[in-house]
Coordinates of C-alpha atoms and ligand atoms in Angstrom, one line a residue:
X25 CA 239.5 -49.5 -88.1
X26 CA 241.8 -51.2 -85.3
X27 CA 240.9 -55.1 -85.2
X28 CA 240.5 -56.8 -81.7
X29 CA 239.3 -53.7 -80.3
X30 CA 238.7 -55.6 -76.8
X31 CA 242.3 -55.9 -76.4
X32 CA 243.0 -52.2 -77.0
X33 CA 245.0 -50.1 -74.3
X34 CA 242.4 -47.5 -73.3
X35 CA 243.1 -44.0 -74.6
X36 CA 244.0 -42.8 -70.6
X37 CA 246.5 -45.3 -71.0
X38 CA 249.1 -44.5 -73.6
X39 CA 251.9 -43.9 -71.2
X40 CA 254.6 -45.8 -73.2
X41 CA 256.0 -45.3 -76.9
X42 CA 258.4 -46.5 -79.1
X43 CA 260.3 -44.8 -82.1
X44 CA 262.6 -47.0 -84.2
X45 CA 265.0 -45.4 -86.6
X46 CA 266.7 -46.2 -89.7
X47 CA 269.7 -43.8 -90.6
X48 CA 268.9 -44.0 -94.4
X49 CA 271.4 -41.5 -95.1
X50 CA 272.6 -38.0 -93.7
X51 CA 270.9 -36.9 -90.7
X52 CA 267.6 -35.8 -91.0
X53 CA 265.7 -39.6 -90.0
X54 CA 267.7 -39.2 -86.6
X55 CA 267.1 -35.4 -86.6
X56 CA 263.4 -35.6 -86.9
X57 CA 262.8 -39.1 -84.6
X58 CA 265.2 -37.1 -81.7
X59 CA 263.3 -34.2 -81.8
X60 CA 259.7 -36.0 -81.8
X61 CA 261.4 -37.9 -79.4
X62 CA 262.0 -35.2 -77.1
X63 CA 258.7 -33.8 -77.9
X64 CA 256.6 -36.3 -76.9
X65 CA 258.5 -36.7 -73.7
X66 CA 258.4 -33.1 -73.0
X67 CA 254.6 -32.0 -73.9
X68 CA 252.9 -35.4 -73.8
X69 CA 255.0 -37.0 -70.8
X70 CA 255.1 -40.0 -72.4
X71 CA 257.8 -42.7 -71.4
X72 CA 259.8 -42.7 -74.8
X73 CA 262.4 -44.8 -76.3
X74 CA 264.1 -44.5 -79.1
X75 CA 265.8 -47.7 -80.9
X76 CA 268.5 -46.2 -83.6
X77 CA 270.8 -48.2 -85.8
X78 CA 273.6 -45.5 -86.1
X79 CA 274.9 -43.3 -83.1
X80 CA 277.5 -41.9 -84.6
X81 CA 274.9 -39.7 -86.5
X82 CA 273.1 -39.1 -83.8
X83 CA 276.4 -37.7 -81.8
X84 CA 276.3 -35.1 -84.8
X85 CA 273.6 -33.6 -84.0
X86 CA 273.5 -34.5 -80.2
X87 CA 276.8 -34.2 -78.3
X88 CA 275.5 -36.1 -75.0
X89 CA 275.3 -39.3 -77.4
X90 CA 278.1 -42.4 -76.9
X91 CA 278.8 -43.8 -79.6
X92 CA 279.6 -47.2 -77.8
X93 CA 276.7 -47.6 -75.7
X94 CA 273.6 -50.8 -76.2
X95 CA 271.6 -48.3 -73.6
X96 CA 271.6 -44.7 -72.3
X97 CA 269.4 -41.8 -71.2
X98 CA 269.5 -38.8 -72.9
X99 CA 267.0 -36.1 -71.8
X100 CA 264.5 -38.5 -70.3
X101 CA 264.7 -40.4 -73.1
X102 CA 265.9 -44.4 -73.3
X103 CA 268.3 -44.6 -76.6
X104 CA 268.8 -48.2 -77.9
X105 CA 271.3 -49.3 -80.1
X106 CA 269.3 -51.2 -82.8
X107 CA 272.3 -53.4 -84.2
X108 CA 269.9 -55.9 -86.6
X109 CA 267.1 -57.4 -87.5
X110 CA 267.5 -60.0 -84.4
X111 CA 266.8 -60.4 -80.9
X112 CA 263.9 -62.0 -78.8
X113 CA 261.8 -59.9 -77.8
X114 CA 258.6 -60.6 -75.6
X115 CA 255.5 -59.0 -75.4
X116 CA 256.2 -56.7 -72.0
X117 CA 258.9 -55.2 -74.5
X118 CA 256.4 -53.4 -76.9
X119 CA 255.3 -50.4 -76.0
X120 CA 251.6 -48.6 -75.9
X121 CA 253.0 -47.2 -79.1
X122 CA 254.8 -48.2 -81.2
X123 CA 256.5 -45.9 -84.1
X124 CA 257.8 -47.1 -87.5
X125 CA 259.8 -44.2 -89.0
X126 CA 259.9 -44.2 -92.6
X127 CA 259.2 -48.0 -92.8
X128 CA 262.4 -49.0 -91.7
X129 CA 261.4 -52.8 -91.0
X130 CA 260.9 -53.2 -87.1
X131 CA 262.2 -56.7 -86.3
X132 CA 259.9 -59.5 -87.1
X133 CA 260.3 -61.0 -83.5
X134 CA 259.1 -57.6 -82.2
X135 CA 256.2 -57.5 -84.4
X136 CA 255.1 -61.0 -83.5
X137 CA 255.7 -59.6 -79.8
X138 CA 252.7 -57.4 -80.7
X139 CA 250.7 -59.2 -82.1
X140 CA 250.7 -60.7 -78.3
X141 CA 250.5 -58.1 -76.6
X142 CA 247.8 -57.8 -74.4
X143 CA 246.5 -54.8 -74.7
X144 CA 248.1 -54.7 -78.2
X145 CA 249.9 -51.4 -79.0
X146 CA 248.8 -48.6 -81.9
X147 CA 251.3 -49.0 -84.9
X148 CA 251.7 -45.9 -86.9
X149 CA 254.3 -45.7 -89.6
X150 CA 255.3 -42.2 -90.2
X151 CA 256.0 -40.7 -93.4
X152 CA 258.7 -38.5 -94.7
X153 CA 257.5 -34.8 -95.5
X154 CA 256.3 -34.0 -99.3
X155 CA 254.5 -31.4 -100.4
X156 CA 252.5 -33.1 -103.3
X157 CA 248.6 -33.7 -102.9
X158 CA 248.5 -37.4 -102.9
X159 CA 250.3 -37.6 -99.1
X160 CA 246.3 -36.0 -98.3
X161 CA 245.1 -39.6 -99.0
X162 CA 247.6 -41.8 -97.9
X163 CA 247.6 -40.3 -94.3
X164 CA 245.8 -42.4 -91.6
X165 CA 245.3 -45.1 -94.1
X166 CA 244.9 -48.6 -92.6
X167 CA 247.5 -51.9 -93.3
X168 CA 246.6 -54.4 -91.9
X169 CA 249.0 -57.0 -91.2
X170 CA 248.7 -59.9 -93.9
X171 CA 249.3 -62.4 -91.3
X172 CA 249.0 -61.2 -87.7
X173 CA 246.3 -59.0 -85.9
X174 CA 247.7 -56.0 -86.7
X175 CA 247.2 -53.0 -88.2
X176 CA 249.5 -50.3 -89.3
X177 CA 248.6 -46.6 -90.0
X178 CA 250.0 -44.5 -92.0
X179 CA 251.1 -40.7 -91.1
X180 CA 252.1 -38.4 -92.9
X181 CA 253.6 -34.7 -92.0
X182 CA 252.6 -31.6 -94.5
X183 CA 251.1 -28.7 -94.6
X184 CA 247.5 -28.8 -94.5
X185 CA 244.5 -29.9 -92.4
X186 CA 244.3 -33.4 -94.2
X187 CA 248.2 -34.2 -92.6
X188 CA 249.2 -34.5 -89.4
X189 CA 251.2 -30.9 -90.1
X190 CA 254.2 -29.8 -88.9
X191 CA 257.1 -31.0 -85.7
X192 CA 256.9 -27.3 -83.7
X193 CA 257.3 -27.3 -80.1
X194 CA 255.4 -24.9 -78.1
X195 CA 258.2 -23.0 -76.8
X196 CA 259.5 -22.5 -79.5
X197 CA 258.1 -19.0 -80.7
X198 CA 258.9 -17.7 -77.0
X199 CA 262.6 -19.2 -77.5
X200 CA 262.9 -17.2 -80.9
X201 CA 261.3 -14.6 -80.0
X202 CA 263.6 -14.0 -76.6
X203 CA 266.9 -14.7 -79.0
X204 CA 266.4 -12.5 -81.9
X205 CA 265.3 -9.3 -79.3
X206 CA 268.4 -9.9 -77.9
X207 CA 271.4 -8.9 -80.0
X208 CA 273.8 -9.5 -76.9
X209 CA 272.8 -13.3 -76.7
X210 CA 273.2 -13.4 -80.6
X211 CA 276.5 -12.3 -81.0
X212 CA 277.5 -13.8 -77.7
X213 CA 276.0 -17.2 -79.6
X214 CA 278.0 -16.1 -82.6
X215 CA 281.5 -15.3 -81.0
X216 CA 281.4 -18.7 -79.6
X217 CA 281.2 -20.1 -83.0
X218 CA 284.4 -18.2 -83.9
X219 CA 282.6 -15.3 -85.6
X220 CA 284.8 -12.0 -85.5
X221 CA 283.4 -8.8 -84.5
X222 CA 283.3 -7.7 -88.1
X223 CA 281.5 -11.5 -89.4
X224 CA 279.2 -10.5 -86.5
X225 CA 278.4 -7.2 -88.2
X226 CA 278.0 -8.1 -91.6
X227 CA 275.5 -9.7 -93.6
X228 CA 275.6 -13.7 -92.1
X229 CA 274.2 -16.7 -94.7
X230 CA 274.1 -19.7 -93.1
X231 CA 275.0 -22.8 -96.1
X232 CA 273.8 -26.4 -95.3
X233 CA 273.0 -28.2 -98.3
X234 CA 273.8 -31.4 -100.6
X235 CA 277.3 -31.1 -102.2
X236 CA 275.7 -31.2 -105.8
X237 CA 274.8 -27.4 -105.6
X238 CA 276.2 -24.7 -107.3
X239 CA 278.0 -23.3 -104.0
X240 CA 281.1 -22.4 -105.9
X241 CA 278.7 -19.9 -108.7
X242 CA 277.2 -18.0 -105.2
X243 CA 280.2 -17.7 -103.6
X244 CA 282.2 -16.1 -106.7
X245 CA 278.7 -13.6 -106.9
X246 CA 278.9 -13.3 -103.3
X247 CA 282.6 -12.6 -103.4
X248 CA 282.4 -9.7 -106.1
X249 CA 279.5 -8.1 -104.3
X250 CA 279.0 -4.5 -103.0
X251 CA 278.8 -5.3 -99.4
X252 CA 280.7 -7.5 -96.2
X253 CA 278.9 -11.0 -96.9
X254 CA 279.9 -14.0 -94.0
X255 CA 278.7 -17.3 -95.2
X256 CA 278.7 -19.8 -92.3
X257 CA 279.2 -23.2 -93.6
X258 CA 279.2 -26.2 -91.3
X259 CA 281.7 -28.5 -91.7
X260 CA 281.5 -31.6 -94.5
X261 CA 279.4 -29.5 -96.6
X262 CA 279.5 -27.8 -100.2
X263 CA 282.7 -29.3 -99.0
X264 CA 284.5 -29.2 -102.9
X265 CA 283.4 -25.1 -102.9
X266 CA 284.8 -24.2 -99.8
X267 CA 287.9 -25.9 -100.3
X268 CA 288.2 -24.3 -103.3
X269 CA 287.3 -20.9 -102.2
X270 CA 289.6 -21.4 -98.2
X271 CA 292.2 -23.2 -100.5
X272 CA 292.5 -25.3 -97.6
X273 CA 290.7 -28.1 -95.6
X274 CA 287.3 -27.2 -95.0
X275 CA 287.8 -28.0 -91.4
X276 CA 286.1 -26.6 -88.5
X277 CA 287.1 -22.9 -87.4
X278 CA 289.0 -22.4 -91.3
X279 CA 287.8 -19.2 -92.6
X280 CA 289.1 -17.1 -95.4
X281 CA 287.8 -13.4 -96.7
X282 CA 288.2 -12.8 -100.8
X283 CA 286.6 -9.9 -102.1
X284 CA 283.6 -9.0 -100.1
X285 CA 282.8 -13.1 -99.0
X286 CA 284.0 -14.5 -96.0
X287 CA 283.8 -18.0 -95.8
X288 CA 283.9 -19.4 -92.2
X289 CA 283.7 -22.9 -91.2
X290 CA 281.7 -24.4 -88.6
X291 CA 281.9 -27.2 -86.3
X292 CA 278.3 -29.3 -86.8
X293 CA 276.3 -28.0 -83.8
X294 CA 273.6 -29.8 -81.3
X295 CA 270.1 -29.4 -82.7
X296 CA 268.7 -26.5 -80.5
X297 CA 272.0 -24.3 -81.4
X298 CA 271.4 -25.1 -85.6
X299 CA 268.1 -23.5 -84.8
X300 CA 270.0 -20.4 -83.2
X301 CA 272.1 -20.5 -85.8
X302 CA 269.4 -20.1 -88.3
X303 CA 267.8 -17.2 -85.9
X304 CA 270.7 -15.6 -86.0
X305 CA 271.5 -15.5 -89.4
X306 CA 270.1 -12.7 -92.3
X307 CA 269.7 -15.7 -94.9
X308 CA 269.3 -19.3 -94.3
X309 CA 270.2 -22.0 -96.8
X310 CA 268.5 -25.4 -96.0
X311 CA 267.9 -28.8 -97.0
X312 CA 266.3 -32.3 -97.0
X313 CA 263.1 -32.2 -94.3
X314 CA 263.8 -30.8 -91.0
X315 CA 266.4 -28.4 -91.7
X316 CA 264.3 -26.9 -94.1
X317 CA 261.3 -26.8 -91.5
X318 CA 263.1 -25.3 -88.9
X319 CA 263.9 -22.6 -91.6
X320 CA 260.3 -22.0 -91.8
X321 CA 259.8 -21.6 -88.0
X322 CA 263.5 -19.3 -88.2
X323 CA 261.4 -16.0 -89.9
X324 CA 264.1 -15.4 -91.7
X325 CA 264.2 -15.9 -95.7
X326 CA 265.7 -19.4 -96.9
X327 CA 266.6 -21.1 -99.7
X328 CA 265.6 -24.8 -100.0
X329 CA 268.1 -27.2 -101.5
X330 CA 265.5 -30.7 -102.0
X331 CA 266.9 -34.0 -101.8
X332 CA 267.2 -34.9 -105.5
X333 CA 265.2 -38.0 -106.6
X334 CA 265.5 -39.6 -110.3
X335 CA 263.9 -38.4 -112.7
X336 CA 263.7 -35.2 -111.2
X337 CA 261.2 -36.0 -109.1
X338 CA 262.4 -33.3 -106.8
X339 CA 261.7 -30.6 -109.1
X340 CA 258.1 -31.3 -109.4
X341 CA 257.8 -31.3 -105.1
X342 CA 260.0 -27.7 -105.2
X343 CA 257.8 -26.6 -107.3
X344 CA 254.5 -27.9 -105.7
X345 CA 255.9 -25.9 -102.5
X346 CA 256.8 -22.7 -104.4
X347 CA 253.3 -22.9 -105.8
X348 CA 252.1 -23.3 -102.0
X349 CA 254.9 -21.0 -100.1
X350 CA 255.4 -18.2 -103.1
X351 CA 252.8 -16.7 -104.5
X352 CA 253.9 -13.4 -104.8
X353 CA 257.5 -14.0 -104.5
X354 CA 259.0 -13.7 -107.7
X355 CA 263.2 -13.4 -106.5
X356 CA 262.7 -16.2 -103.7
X357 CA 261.1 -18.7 -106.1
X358 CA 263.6 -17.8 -109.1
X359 CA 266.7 -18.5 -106.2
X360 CA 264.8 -22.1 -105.3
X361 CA 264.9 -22.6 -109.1
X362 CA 268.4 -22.4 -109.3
X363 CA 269.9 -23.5 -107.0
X364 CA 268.3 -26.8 -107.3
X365 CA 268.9 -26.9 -111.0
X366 CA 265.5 -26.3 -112.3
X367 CA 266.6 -23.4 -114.9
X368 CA 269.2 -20.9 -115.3
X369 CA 270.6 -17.7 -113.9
X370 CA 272.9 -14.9 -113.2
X371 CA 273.8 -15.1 -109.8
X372 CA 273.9 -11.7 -108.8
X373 CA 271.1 -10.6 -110.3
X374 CA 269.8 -13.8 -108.3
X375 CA 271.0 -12.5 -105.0
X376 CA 270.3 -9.1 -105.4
X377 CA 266.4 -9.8 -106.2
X378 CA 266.4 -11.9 -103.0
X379 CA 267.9 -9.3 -100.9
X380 CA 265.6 -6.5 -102.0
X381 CA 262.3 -9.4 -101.5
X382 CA 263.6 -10.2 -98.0
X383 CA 261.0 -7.9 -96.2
X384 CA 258.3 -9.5 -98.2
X385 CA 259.6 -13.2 -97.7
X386 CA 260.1 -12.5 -94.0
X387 CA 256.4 -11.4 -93.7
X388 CA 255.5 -14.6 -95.4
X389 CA 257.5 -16.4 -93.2
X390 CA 255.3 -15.0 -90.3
X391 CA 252.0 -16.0 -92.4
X392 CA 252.9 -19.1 -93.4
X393 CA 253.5 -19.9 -89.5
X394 CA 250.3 -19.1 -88.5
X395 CA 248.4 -20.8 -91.2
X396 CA 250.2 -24.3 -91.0
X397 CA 250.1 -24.4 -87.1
X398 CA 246.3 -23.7 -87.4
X399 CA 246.0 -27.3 -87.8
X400 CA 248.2 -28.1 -84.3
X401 CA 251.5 -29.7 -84.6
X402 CA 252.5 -32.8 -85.5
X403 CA 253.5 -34.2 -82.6
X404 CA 249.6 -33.5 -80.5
X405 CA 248.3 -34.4 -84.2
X406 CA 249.6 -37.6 -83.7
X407 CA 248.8 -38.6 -80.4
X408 CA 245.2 -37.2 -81.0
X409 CA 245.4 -39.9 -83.6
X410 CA 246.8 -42.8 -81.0
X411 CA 244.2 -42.0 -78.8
X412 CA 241.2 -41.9 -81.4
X413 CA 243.0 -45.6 -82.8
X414 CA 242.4 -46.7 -79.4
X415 CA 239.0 -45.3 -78.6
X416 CA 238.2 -47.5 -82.4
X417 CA 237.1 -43.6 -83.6
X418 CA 239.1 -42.7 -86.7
X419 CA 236.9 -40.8 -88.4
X420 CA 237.1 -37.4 -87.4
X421 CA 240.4 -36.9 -86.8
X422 CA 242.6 -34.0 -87.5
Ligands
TRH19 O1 270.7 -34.3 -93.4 P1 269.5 -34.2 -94.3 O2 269.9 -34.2 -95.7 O3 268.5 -35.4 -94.0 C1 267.5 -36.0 -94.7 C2 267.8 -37.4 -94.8 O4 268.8 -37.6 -95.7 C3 266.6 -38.2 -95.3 O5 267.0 -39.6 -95.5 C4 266.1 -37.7 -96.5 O6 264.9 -38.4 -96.8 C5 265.8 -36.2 -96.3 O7 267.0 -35.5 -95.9 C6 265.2 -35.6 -97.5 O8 268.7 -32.9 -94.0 P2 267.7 -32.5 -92.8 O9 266.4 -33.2 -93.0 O10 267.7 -31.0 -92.8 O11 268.4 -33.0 -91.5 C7 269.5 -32.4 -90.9 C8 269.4 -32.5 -89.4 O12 270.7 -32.1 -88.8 C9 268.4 -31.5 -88.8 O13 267.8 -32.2 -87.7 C10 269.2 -30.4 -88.3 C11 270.5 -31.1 -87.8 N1 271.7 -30.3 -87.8 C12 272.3 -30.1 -86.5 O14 271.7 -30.5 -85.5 N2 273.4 -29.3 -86.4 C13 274.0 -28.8 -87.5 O15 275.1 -28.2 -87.4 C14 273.4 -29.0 -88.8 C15 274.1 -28.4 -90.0 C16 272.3 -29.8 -88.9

């Protein structure tokens, strides 16, 4: 339902898009906008900017960022410093497409810029990742603008054929698979991180998740367990735990061994080497959105810490994904449980019944990748969607 069809850039023609971003908090709205980003530029050779309000974030996850910088070029891609809600902007500013993450406001004066545009741009707002049913009827909804001629779609990421799916680039098996058959580029990969010969060896759980979970109870089971454990732990997180357990600064490159844990901390790493990281690693723990996807594309078992919501909120959305992911796997849904706070348990009776499931979660792992990229990735989902916007055909879309 796009209004003013005759001005409409013609589906051939979406050569230019937009992303604006919104740091809400932590890092996964700049982690999933730079790597849809990147994406797009790569796979759909659009021209792509991305407008963010917080670099410094960004430089987390994406060394080549400066901090200081109103405009740069990273990978192909224009990064704008969105400082506020001002600014005159005019209509040969607005892209083909233009992309509202998470509705983070884009500034009125660039809206009314597209309501002049000539031809005016498709305007999708895209949704963070849940895994309850209503997101199925919400995605691709229309809003139209109460005042201009515009109209806003909604879209949605998820699991099934009635979202736009998942972020997965297409290199990305090919990537994983060429790192995990290679144990010489994995330890290499490792050493560089600071890993010892012996952390190499051992069992390696990579830890990234909100500083409300019970780190400190797994690494006391961990620590009186049977066998070498490393538990790689970027730095600034379950950052109470690991000072506890160092009994020092959790600062990058601390490590300490007690009992059969080591704890070793790591510098936060650009994007590409987290996903190494978590092919690298026996265990993955995960958490918010994209960590926690890129866990799913790892083929490794994981454990999801949710972003917590009031009213627990989150524990009815773990649950609605163990009910999708699990069935079947008793130990990995009674560790997602528990960690997140959902019931009760003996941790190493928790970790034992996890390690013994592993075979059986990896081999879900390998399922679950085929049946949620059955319905393409988010990224062509999406443009499939721009171009049927444009073509005024929104009916049969993916
Ligand atoms: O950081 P997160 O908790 O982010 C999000 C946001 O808070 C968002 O507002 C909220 O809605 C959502 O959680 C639920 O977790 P996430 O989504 O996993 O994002 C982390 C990003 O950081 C991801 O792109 C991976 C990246 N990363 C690195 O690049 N290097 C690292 O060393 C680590 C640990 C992460």
């Amino acid at each position: 339902m796009v209004e003013h069809q005759d001005m409409s850039v013609p589906a051939s023609q979406l050569r230019t898009l937009t992303i604006f971003c919104k740091v809400v908090d932590n890092f996964g709205d700049i982690g999933i906008c730079w790597r849809l980003a990147k994406q797009l530029r790569r796979e759909h050779e659009l021209d792509v900017s991305l407008r963010v309000d917080d670099l410094r974030s960004f430089r987390r996850i994406c060394p080549q960022v400066d901090a200081e910088a109103a405009r740069q070029h990273i990978d192909g891609i224009t990064v704008l410093h969105w400082k506020n809600q001002e600014g005159r902007f005019t209509p040969d500013d607005v892209a083909d497409i233009v992309i509202e993450f998470f509705g983070c406001d884009i500034p009125p004066s660039y809206i009314e810029a597209m309501s002049r545009r000539d031809p005016r741009p498709v305007w999708l707002n895209l949704e963070g990742l849940t895994t309850e049913e209503w997101v199925e009827g919400c995605h691709r909804l229309p809003s139209p603008h109460p005042r201009l001629p515009l109209t806003k779609h909604f879209f949605f990421p998820g699991f099934t054929d009635r979202t736009g799916g998942l972020l997965h680039e297409d290199d990305l098996e090919e990537q994983r698979f060429r790192f995990q058959s290679a144990p010489g580029a994995q330890s290499a990969f490792l050493a560089e991180l600071g890993l010892t010969a012996a952390e190499i060896a051992s069992q390696k759980v990579s830890l990234f998740c909100y500083s409300y979970a019970p780190a400190a109870a797994l690494f006391d089971a961990w620590e009186r367990g049977n066998a070498p454990l490393t538990c790689l732990v970027p730095e600034g997180v379950a950052a109470d735990a690991a000072r506890a357990f160092l009994e020092a600064d959790p600062v990058a490159g601390a490590m300490r061994t007690r009992g059969a844990l080591t704890v070793r901390i790591l510098p936060f790493v650009a994007q590409p080497d987290y996903d190494r990281l978590l092919w690298a690693c026996d265990v993955n723990f995960v958490r918010g959105e994209d960590s926690f996807v890129r866990a799913q594309w790892a083929g490794k078992p994981f454990v999801w810490h949710i972003y917590a919501q009031d009213e627990n909120l989150h524990h009815k959305k773990l649950r609605a994904f163990l009910q999708r992911y699990a069935p079947g796997l008793e130990d990995f849904a009674a560790m997602s449980l528990v960690w997140n706070g959902v019931q009760d348990g003996d941790w190493q009776a928790l970790w034992k019944g996890f390690v013994a499931e592993a075979p059986k979660i990896a081999a879900r792992a390998e399922d679950w990748r085929r049946e949620v990229l059955a319905i393409g990735d988010f990224a062509s989902n999406m443009m499939a969607f721009a171009r049927q916007l444009q073509s005024g055909n929104t009916e049969n879309t993916v």
